[in-house]
Short mmCIF file of C-alpha atoms and ligand atoms in Angstrom, two decimals:
data_model
loop_
_atom_site.label_atom_id
_atom_site.label_comp_id
_atom_site.label_asym_id
_atom_site.label_seq_id
_atom_site.Cartn_x
_atom_site.Cartn_y
_atom_site.Cartn_z
CA MET A 1 0.00 0.00 0.00
CA GLU A 2 2.83 2.41 0.86
CA ARG A 3 4.52 1.88 -2.49
CA PHE A 4 1.26 2.08 -4.37
CA SER A 5 0.10 5.22 -2.65
CA ALA A 6 3.33 7.21 -2.58
CA SER A 7 3.78 10.27 -4.78
CA VAL A 8 6.93 11.71 -3.26
CA HIS A 9 9.15 10.37 -6.05
CA PHE A 10 7.48 12.84 -8.40
CA ASP A 11 5.86 15.50 -6.22
CA GLN A 12 9.22 16.30 -4.58
CA ARG A 13 9.48 18.62 -7.53
CA LEU A 14 7.07 20.90 -5.64
CA TRP A 15 9.29 21.30 -2.59
CA ARG A 16 10.13 24.97 -3.11
CA GLN A 17 6.47 25.87 -3.56
CA ASP A 18 5.56 23.73 -0.55
CA ILE A 19 8.02 25.49 1.73
CA ARG A 20 7.05 28.92 0.43
CA GLY A 21 3.39 28.13 1.05
CA SER A 22 4.08 26.83 4.55
CA ILE A 23 6.10 29.92 5.49
CA ALA A 24 3.31 32.21 4.30
CA HIS A 25 0.80 30.10 6.21
CA ALA A 26 2.86 30.23 9.45
CA ARG A 27 3.22 34.02 9.18
CA MET A 28 -0.50 34.40 8.68
CA LEU A 29 -1.26 32.18 11.71
CA ALA A 30 0.96 34.45 13.84
CA ARG A 31 -0.61 37.65 12.45
CA GLN A 32 -4.01 36.28 13.36
CA GLY A 33 -2.91 35.40 16.90
CA ILE A 34 -3.42 31.69 16.25
CA LEU A 35 0.31 31.10 16.87
CA GLU A 36 2.72 33.05 19.08
CA LYS A 37 5.09 35.25 17.08
CA GLU A 38 8.01 33.32 18.51
CA GLU A 39 6.44 29.98 17.51
CA ALA A 40 6.00 31.14 13.92
CA GLU A 41 9.61 32.35 13.88
CA ARG A 42 10.88 28.91 14.94
CA LEU A 43 8.64 27.18 12.40
CA ILE A 44 9.90 29.44 9.62
CA GLN A 45 13.53 28.90 10.55
CA GLY A 46 12.91 25.16 10.65
CA LEU A 47 11.21 25.26 7.24
CA GLU A 48 14.16 27.22 5.85
CA GLN A 49 16.50 24.54 7.14
CA VAL A 50 14.39 21.81 5.50
CA GLY A 51 14.63 23.86 2.32
CA ARG A 52 18.42 23.97 2.54
CA GLU A 53 18.55 20.23 3.10
CA LEU A 54 16.33 19.64 0.06
CA GLU A 55 18.43 22.02 -1.98
CA ASP A 56 21.72 20.27 -1.20
CA GLY A 57 20.17 16.82 -1.40
CA SER A 58 21.02 15.81 2.16
CA LEU A 59 17.40 15.12 3.14
CA ALA A 60 16.39 11.56 2.26
CA LEU A 61 12.71 11.48 1.34
CA ASP A 62 10.68 8.61 2.71
CA PRO A 63 8.02 7.06 0.46
CA ALA A 64 6.28 5.75 3.57
CA LEU A 65 5.43 9.38 4.29
CA GLU A 66 3.55 9.43 0.98
CA ASP A 67 4.21 12.86 -0.44
CA ILE A 68 6.49 15.90 -0.29
CA HIS A 69 4.08 17.72 2.03
CA THR A 70 4.24 15.09 4.78
CA ASN A 71 7.98 14.60 4.29
CA VAL A 72 8.61 18.31 4.86
CA GLU A 73 6.41 18.37 7.95
CA TRP A 74 8.07 15.22 9.34
CA ARG A 75 11.55 16.65 8.95
CA LEU A 76 10.35 19.91 10.49
CA ALA A 77 9.25 17.93 13.57
CA GLU A 78 12.73 16.47 13.88
CA ILE A 79 14.15 19.99 13.83
CA VAL A 80 11.70 22.00 15.94
CA GLY A 81 10.01 19.24 17.95
CA PRO A 82 6.28 19.04 18.78
CA LEU A 83 5.78 22.67 17.71
CA ALA A 84 5.77 21.33 14.12
CA GLY A 85 2.32 19.95 14.86
CA LYS A 86 0.98 23.52 14.89
CA LEU A 87 1.94 24.29 11.27
CA HIS A 88 -0.98 22.36 9.81
CA THR A 89 -3.49 24.44 11.82
CA GLY A 90 -6.39 25.45 9.56
CA ARG A 91 -4.85 23.67 6.60
CA SER A 92 -5.20 20.37 4.75
CA ARG A 93 -2.98 18.73 2.19
CA ASN A 94 -5.87 19.29 -0.18
CA ASP A 95 -5.61 23.09 -0.21
CA GLN A 96 -1.85 22.74 0.24
CA VAL A 97 -1.28 20.63 -2.90
CA ALA A 98 -3.67 22.78 -4.94
CA THR A 99 -1.70 25.88 -3.88
CA ASP A 100 1.68 24.27 -4.56
CA LEU A 101 0.62 23.18 -8.01
CA LEU A 102 -0.67 26.64 -8.95
CA LEU A 103 2.51 28.27 -7.64
CA TRP A 104 4.55 25.84 -9.73
CA MET A 105 2.54 26.48 -12.90
CA ARG A 106 2.77 30.23 -12.39
CA GLU A 107 6.55 29.91 -12.42
CA GLN A 108 6.67 27.53 -15.37
CA VAL A 109 4.48 29.45 -17.79
CA PRO A 110 6.97 32.34 -18.21
CA LEU A 111 9.77 29.79 -18.72
CA VAL A 112 7.84 28.04 -21.49
CA ARG A 113 7.03 31.44 -23.01
CA GLY A 114 10.72 32.33 -22.86
CA ALA A 115 11.69 29.21 -24.81
CA LEU A 116 8.85 29.90 -27.25
CA LEU A 117 10.12 33.46 -27.68
CA GLU A 118 13.48 32.15 -28.86
CA LEU A 119 11.90 30.00 -31.57
CA ARG A 120 9.66 32.89 -32.67
CA GLN A 121 12.79 35.06 -32.83
CA VAL A 122 14.64 32.49 -34.97
CA LEU A 123 11.74 32.42 -37.45
CA VAL A 124 11.68 36.21 -37.67
CA ASP A 125 15.48 36.39 -38.07
CA ARG A 126 15.33 33.93 -40.96
CA ALA A 127 12.35 35.75 -42.46
CA GLU A 128 14.37 38.96 -42.39
CA ARG A 129 17.29 37.42 -44.24
CA GLU A 130 15.37 35.22 -46.68
CA ILE A 131 12.88 37.64 -48.16
CA ASP A 132 14.34 37.17 -51.67
CA ILE A 133 14.02 33.40 -51.65
CA ILE A 134 10.93 32.16 -53.44
CA LEU A 135 9.40 28.70 -53.08
CA PRO A 136 6.13 27.12 -54.03
CA GLY A 137 3.36 27.40 -51.47
CA TYR A 138 1.50 24.10 -51.17
CA THR A 139 -2.04 22.90 -50.70
CA HIS A 140 -2.71 19.15 -50.57
CA LEU A 141 1.10 18.89 -50.73
CA GLN A 142 0.78 19.92 -54.39
CA ARG A 143 2.65 22.96 -55.65
CA ALA A 144 0.07 25.73 -55.71
CA GLN A 145 1.38 29.32 -55.96
CA PRO A 146 4.76 30.94 -55.33
CA VAL A 147 5.43 32.62 -51.99
CA ARG A 148 8.43 34.20 -50.32
CA LEU A 149 10.28 31.97 -47.86
CA SER A 150 9.89 34.83 -45.39
CA HIS A 151 6.13 34.61 -45.76
CA HIS A 152 6.34 30.89 -44.99
CA TRP A 153 8.48 31.37 -41.86
CA LEU A 154 6.13 34.12 -40.72
CA ALA A 155 3.15 31.79 -41.15
CA HIS A 156 4.64 29.53 -38.47
CA TYR A 157 5.48 32.62 -36.44
CA GLU A 158 1.79 33.57 -36.43
CA ALA A 159 0.72 30.20 -35.03
CA LEU A 160 3.42 30.33 -32.35
CA SER A 161 2.41 33.86 -31.40
CA ARG A 162 -1.14 32.69 -30.81
CA ASP A 163 0.33 29.95 -28.62
CA ASP A 164 2.12 32.63 -26.63
CA GLN A 165 -1.18 34.45 -26.14
CA ARG A 166 -2.79 31.22 -24.98
CA PHE A 167 -0.13 30.79 -22.26
CA HIS A 168 -0.50 34.40 -21.23
CA ASP A 169 -4.26 33.99 -21.06
CA ALA A 170 -4.10 30.71 -19.14
CA GLN A 171 -1.91 32.37 -16.53
CA ARG A 172 -4.65 34.93 -15.84
CA ARG A 173 -6.77 32.14 -14.38
CA MET A 174 -4.00 30.90 -12.09
CA CYS A 175 -4.33 33.91 -9.80
CA PHE A 176 -6.65 32.70 -7.01
CA ALA A 177 -5.08 31.10 -3.95
CA PRO A 178 -6.70 27.89 -2.67
CA LEU A 179 -4.95 28.13 0.73
CA GLY A 180 -7.50 28.40 3.53
CA ALA A 181 -10.04 26.19 1.81
CA GLY A 182 -8.87 23.42 4.13
CA ALA A 183 -9.91 19.89 3.27
CA LEU A 184 -13.02 21.20 1.51
CA ALA A 185 -15.02 23.47 3.81
CA GLY A 186 -12.56 25.98 5.24
CA SER A 187 -11.90 26.39 8.93
CA THR A 188 -13.53 27.68 12.11
CA LEU A 189 -10.27 29.51 12.93
CA PRO A 190 -9.90 33.20 11.98
CA LEU A 191 -7.64 32.67 8.94
CA ASP A 192 -6.63 35.64 6.79
CA ARG A 193 -6.99 34.25 3.30
CA GLU A 194 -6.47 37.63 1.56
CA GLY A 195 -3.18 38.21 3.32
CA VAL A 196 -1.76 34.78 2.57
CA ALA A 197 -2.91 35.00 -1.05
CA ARG A 198 -1.17 38.34 -1.53
CA GLU A 199 2.00 37.18 0.21
CA LEU A 200 2.23 34.28 -2.25
CA GLY A 201 1.75 36.59 -5.24
CA PHE A 202 -1.84 35.63 -6.02
CA ASP A 203 -4.43 38.33 -6.75
CA ALA A 204 -6.99 37.06 -4.25
CA PRO A 205 -8.19 33.96 -2.41
CA SER A 206 -10.23 31.48 -4.41
CA ARG A 207 -13.94 32.06 -4.11
CA ASN A 208 -15.37 28.67 -3.18
CA SER A 209 -13.70 26.23 -0.80
CA LEU A 210 -15.07 23.10 -2.51
CA ASP A 211 -13.97 24.30 -5.93
CA SER A 212 -10.57 25.32 -4.52
CA VAL A 213 -9.56 21.74 -3.72
CA ALA A 214 -11.49 20.11 -6.59
CA ALA A 215 -10.37 22.27 -9.50
CA ARG A 216 -7.61 21.20 -11.85
CA ASP A 217 -8.75 23.12 -14.92
CA ALA A 218 -5.76 25.46 -14.70
CA ALA A 219 -3.58 22.39 -15.28
CA LEU A 220 -5.89 21.25 -18.07
CA GLU A 221 -5.68 24.65 -19.69
CA LEU A 222 -1.90 24.64 -19.54
CA LEU A 223 -1.83 21.11 -20.97
CA ALA A 224 -4.23 22.15 -23.73
CA ALA A 225 -2.05 25.14 -24.63
CA LEU A 226 1.03 22.91 -24.56
CA SER A 227 -0.72 20.35 -26.77
CA ILE A 228 -1.70 22.94 -29.36
CA LEU A 229 1.85 24.28 -29.29
CA MET A 230 3.23 20.77 -29.82
CA ILE A 231 0.89 20.27 -32.79
CA HIS A 232 2.40 23.42 -34.30
CA LEU A 233 5.93 22.23 -33.58
CA SER A 234 5.03 18.89 -35.11
CA ARG A 235 3.77 20.52 -38.30
CA ILE A 236 6.94 22.60 -38.59
CA SER A 237 8.93 19.42 -37.99
CA GLU A 238 7.06 17.47 -40.64
CA GLU A 239 7.98 20.16 -43.15
CA LEU A 240 11.62 20.02 -42.14
CA VAL A 241 11.55 16.24 -42.64
CA LEU A 242 9.97 16.62 -46.07
CA TRP A 243 12.17 19.53 -47.12
CA SER A 244 15.37 17.74 -46.16
CA SER A 245 14.45 14.67 -48.25
CA THR A 246 16.17 14.23 -51.60
CA GLU A 247 12.75 14.51 -53.23
CA PHE A 248 12.40 18.13 -52.06
CA GLY A 249 16.04 19.05 -51.46
CA PHE A 250 14.95 22.42 -50.07
CA ILE A 251 17.04 22.39 -46.88
CA GLU A 252 19.88 20.63 -45.16
CA MET A 253 19.84 20.15 -41.40
CA ASP A 254 23.07 20.98 -39.63
CA GLU A 255 25.19 17.92 -38.82
CA ALA A 256 24.73 18.66 -35.13
CA PHE A 257 21.02 17.90 -35.40
CA ALA A 258 21.08 14.91 -37.72
CA THR A 259 22.49 11.41 -37.45
CA GLY A 260 23.82 8.86 -39.85
CA SER A 261 22.39 5.41 -40.25
CA SER A 262 24.11 2.57 -38.41
CA LEU A 263 23.82 0.57 -41.64
CA MET A 264 23.66 2.87 -44.65
CA PRO A 265 26.75 5.09 -44.92
CA GLN A 266 25.08 7.67 -47.17
CA LYS A 267 22.19 8.47 -44.81
CA LYS A 268 21.66 11.70 -42.92
CA ASN A 269 18.50 11.52 -40.90
CA PRO A 270 16.50 14.51 -39.62
CA ASP A 271 16.31 13.17 -36.07
CA VAL A 272 15.45 16.42 -34.33
CA PRO A 273 12.27 17.19 -36.24
CA GLU A 274 11.30 13.53 -36.18
CA LEU A 275 11.64 13.39 -32.39
CA VAL A 276 9.75 16.64 -31.92
CA ARG A 277 6.97 15.25 -34.13
CA GLY A 278 6.99 12.09 -32.05
CA LYS A 279 6.92 13.89 -28.73
CA ALA A 280 3.77 15.77 -29.72
CA GLY A 281 1.92 12.51 -29.06
CA ARG A 282 3.27 12.40 -25.56
CA VAL A 283 2.05 15.88 -24.68
CA VAL A 284 -1.38 15.32 -26.18
CA GLY A 285 -1.42 12.07 -24.19
CA ALA A 286 -0.76 14.06 -21.01
CA LEU A 287 -3.77 16.28 -21.72
CA VAL A 288 -6.01 13.30 -22.42
CA SER A 289 -4.73 11.54 -19.32
CA LEU A 290 -5.71 14.38 -17.00
CA LEU A 291 -9.01 15.00 -18.77
CA VAL A 292 -9.97 11.37 -18.28
CA THR A 293 -8.71 11.36 -14.69
CA LEU A 294 -11.03 14.24 -13.82
CA LYS A 295 -14.03 13.07 -15.80
CA GLY A 296 -16.65 11.69 -13.46
CA LEU A 297 -15.00 12.83 -10.20
CA PRO A 298 -17.51 14.16 -7.69
CA LEU A 299 -16.64 17.22 -5.63
CA SER A 300 -14.31 17.86 -4.03
CA TYR A 301 -10.79 16.40 -3.66
CA ASN A 302 -10.41 12.76 -4.67
CA ARG A 303 -7.22 10.80 -4.46
CA ASP A 304 -7.36 10.20 -8.22
CA MET A 305 -6.13 13.75 -8.52
CA GLN A 306 -2.68 12.76 -7.36
CA GLU A 307 -2.37 11.49 -10.95
CA ASP A 308 -2.35 15.09 -12.20
CA LYS A 309 1.33 15.76 -11.61
CA GLU A 310 3.31 13.30 -13.70
CA PRO A 311 1.64 14.15 -17.02
CA LEU A 312 1.80 17.86 -16.22
CA PHE A 313 5.51 17.81 -15.32
CA ASP A 314 6.34 15.65 -18.31
CA ALA A 315 4.39 17.83 -20.74
CA VAL A 316 6.08 21.03 -19.52
CA ASP A 317 9.55 19.41 -19.72
CA THR A 318 8.89 17.86 -23.12
CA ALA A 319 7.52 21.02 -24.71
CA THR A 320 10.34 23.14 -23.30
CA SER A 321 13.06 20.84 -24.60
CA CYS A 322 11.34 20.63 -28.01
CA LEU A 323 11.21 24.42 -28.22
CA GLU A 324 14.88 24.75 -27.33
CA ILE A 325 16.17 22.19 -29.76
CA LEU A 326 13.88 23.19 -32.62
CA ALA A 327 15.03 26.80 -32.25
CA ALA A 328 18.63 25.65 -32.59
CA ALA A 329 17.85 23.32 -35.50
CA VAL A 330 15.94 25.97 -37.46
CA ARG A 331 18.59 28.61 -36.73
CA THR A 332 21.34 26.42 -38.20
CA LEU A 333 19.65 24.73 -41.15
CA ARG A 334 20.86 25.63 -44.64
CA VAL A 335 18.39 26.61 -47.34
CA ASN A 336 18.85 25.57 -50.95
CA ALA A 337 17.49 28.71 -52.57
CA LEU A 338 18.08 27.35 -56.07
CA ALA A 339 16.00 24.22 -55.45
CA MET A 340 13.20 26.30 -53.96
CA GLY A 341 13.35 28.83 -56.80
CA THR A 342 13.36 26.14 -59.47
CA ALA A 343 10.36 24.44 -57.89
CA ALA A 344 8.55 27.79 -57.81
CA SER A 345 9.34 28.71 -61.39
CA ASP A 346 6.85 26.36 -63.06
CA PRO A 347 4.55 28.78 -64.91
CA MET A 348 1.69 26.43 -64.09
CA LEU A 349 1.77 27.96 -60.58
CA LEU A 350 0.58 31.21 -62.15
CA ALA A 351 -2.48 29.78 -63.90
CA THR A 352 -4.65 31.58 -61.33
CA ASP A 353 -2.92 34.86 -62.21
CA LEU A 354 -3.96 34.28 -65.79
CA ALA A 355 -7.57 33.76 -64.74
CA GLU A 356 -7.41 36.95 -62.66
CA HIS A 357 -6.07 38.80 -65.69
CA LEU A 358 -9.25 37.78 -67.53
CA VAL A 359 -11.34 38.94 -64.55
CA ARG A 360 -9.72 42.36 -64.89
CA GLN A 361 -10.80 42.30 -68.54
CA GLY A 362 -14.40 41.80 -67.43
CA LEU A 363 -14.91 38.02 -67.48
CA ALA A 364 -16.73 36.28 -64.65
CA PHE A 365 -14.22 34.35 -62.55
CA ARG A 366 -15.91 31.00 -63.21
CA GLU A 367 -15.70 31.62 -66.95
CA ALA A 368 -12.09 32.79 -66.70
CA HIS A 369 -11.28 29.61 -64.74
CA GLN A 370 -12.69 27.49 -67.60
CA VAL A 371 -10.79 29.39 -70.28
CA VAL A 372 -7.50 28.98 -68.42
CA GLY A 373 -8.35 25.34 -67.78
CA ARG A 374 -8.47 24.84 -71.56
CA VAL A 375 -5.16 26.68 -71.99
CA VAL A 376 -3.57 24.42 -69.34
CA VAL A 377 -4.81 21.25 -71.05
CA HIS A 378 -3.48 22.53 -74.37
CA ALA A 379 -0.05 23.29 -72.86
CA LEU A 380 0.13 19.87 -71.21
CA GLU A 381 -0.81 18.11 -74.45
CA ALA A 382 1.72 20.16 -76.41
CA GLY A 383 4.35 19.39 -73.77
CA LEU A 384 5.06 23.12 -73.31
CA PRO A 385 5.22 25.31 -70.21
CA LEU A 386 2.60 28.08 -70.21
CA SER A 387 5.32 30.67 -70.69
CA LYS A 388 6.32 29.09 -74.00
CA LEU A 389 2.87 29.36 -75.59
CA SER A 390 2.78 32.09 -78.18
CA ARG A 391 0.73 35.22 -77.77
CA ASP A 392 -1.41 34.14 -80.74
CA THR A 393 -2.08 30.75 -79.23
CA LEU A 394 -3.17 32.40 -76.00
CA ARG A 395 -5.40 34.87 -77.89
CA SER A 396 -7.07 31.97 -79.71
CA PHE A 397 -8.57 30.88 -76.35
CA ASP A 398 -9.85 34.36 -75.53
CA PRO A 399 -9.06 37.69 -77.18
CA SER A 400 -8.37 39.16 -73.75
CA LEU A 401 -5.42 36.82 -73.24
CA ASP A 402 -3.30 39.43 -74.96
CA ILE A 403 -0.23 39.22 -72.75
CA ASP A 404 3.51 38.84 -73.08
CA PRO A 405 3.99 35.30 -71.74
CA ALA A 406 7.68 35.73 -70.92
CA SER A 407 7.14 38.58 -68.46
CA PHE A 408 3.69 37.54 -67.28
CA PHE A 409 4.88 34.18 -65.96
CA SER A 410 7.59 35.53 -63.69
CA PRO A 411 7.11 34.44 -60.05
CA GLU A 412 8.48 37.82 -58.85
CA ARG A 413 5.87 39.72 -60.86
CA SER A 414 3.16 37.48 -59.48
CA LEU A 415 4.35 37.96 -55.89
CA GLU A 416 4.50 41.72 -56.17
CA ALA A 417 0.96 41.73 -57.52
CA ARG A 418 -0.20 40.11 -54.26
CA ALA A 419 0.20 43.17 -52.10
CA MET A 420 -3.08 42.76 -50.24
CA VAL A 421 -3.07 42.64 -46.42
CA GLY A 422 -1.48 39.37 -45.33
CA GLY A 423 -0.04 38.63 -48.78
CA PRO A 424 3.43 37.56 -49.94
CA ALA A 425 4.51 40.77 -51.75
CA ARG A 426 7.76 42.26 -50.50
CA GLU A 427 6.10 45.31 -49.03
CA THR A 428 3.49 43.35 -47.09
CA VAL A 429 6.10 40.90 -45.83
CA GLU A 430 8.22 43.82 -44.68
CA GLN A 431 5.24 45.25 -42.82
CA ALA A 432 4.60 41.86 -41.23
CA LEU A 433 8.23 41.70 -40.18
CA GLU A 434 7.97 45.07 -38.55
CA SER A 435 4.94 44.04 -36.48
CA ALA A 436 6.63 40.77 -35.57
CA ARG A 437 9.72 42.58 -34.32
CA ALA A 438 7.57 44.87 -32.17
CA GLU A 439 5.66 41.88 -30.77
CA LEU A 440 8.86 40.05 -29.89
CA GLN A 441 10.14 43.10 -28.11
CA ALA A 442 6.89 43.40 -26.15
CA THR A 443 7.01 39.73 -25.09
CA ARG A 444 10.66 40.09 -24.13
CA ALA A 445 9.88 43.11 -21.96
CA GLU A 446 6.93 41.35 -20.38
CA LEU A 447 8.98 38.29 -19.45
CA ARG A 448 11.92 40.24 -18.09
N1 LIG B 501 -0.38 13.37 -2.49
C1 LIG B 501 -1.65 14.00 -2.60
C2 LIG B 501 -1.86 14.54 -4.03
O1 LIG B 501 -0.93 14.69 -4.72
C3 LIG B 501 -1.75 15.14 -1.65
C4 LIG B 501 -3.12 15.34 -1.07
C5 LIG B 501 -3.54 14.17 -0.30
N2 LIG B 501 -4.72 14.39 0.41
C6 LIG B 501 -5.26 13.40 1.09
N3 LIG B 501 -6.34 13.65 1.74
N4 LIG B 501 -4.75 12.20 1.09
O2 LIG B 501 -2.97 14.81 -4.45
#
């Protein structure tokens, strides 16, 4: 039973938060006259000593004492004697663990955002340098229309910036302190919940004692934000895997982030993006695990909830390490601009431009689409790129197709014509870069 029930091997990670919470609690008990000032002083000094012993690893944690909370209190009793029994006045491990977990998450969110900031910065740095590189944009993994590589990097930047907002937003709901809710129904003692909440950096005490010990949706929300982030990292990774294949040949991963095959001497495998893609499953699994743990639990605390910590810790660690290594891998990869440019130079990618030319001449888009469809079939049958069809041939499909094919089918011309908001033209990309730089600076200032 002891082995089965113990959580100290993983919840020891909460020791700093546990000691901080206990010190704030002891101070509050003294302020309220529940403890003598001198008693609280001795408790606090004892707790600080336990903290030092945990810091330097000299305190052996006992699984028979179940969790970090009981281990700390037990060691405190060895140091200060029976007085330690007064620390738990007006408190339960239920409000204690809920407080510790919130304190921990409140510290972790800015760290995750910091790692995310570095990857966003890498994307913007590349976008700044690679504005002249053109590649095909894809739908259905089929070449569709040319875009600037900068525009592509900034597309991922957008998704990651929304992730950052999600973390920021989730943190806003981690600001109510459970401490004082007791086991589930508070205490008959005159606790000062406002004071203890403020001392621990929360905005206010939580509003309902049952909810305080039952709620884990802040952890769910963090896991959901981490899962969505990992899906984005996985999609970036999948592209890096594809792009580094011989079939695409768009990029080469730095040697530091690839491995050879133990069998095939010629192989260079994109291990980093593959592992990031793989680890996305783990983080989504953590979210599902906690969702299912909570589903069907009656109010308020239930022991099932001890299962919240391992997936949460693992998801935070996994996402942080993925962010760090992906930032380094993207920063150091080499782009094959020629391969990208060649892939983007197929005039077929500008068939839509041709249809839009006809729209400008007054044709309905559906009609224009059909005309260009016939031109495309003709070119394919003749084995010619669109740019090699003669002006007369083009005119034979519609008199309005009176264009100079050589200049019309230039990817650069097409890009510059797409200067609408959010488009891939140089000017719009430069504007997007400017906003991105300002956003990065704001996040950096906020996290400092
Ligand atoms: N180890 C427990 C957890 O992580 C702490 C709270 C235990 N409460 C209790 N009444 N047994 O959830």
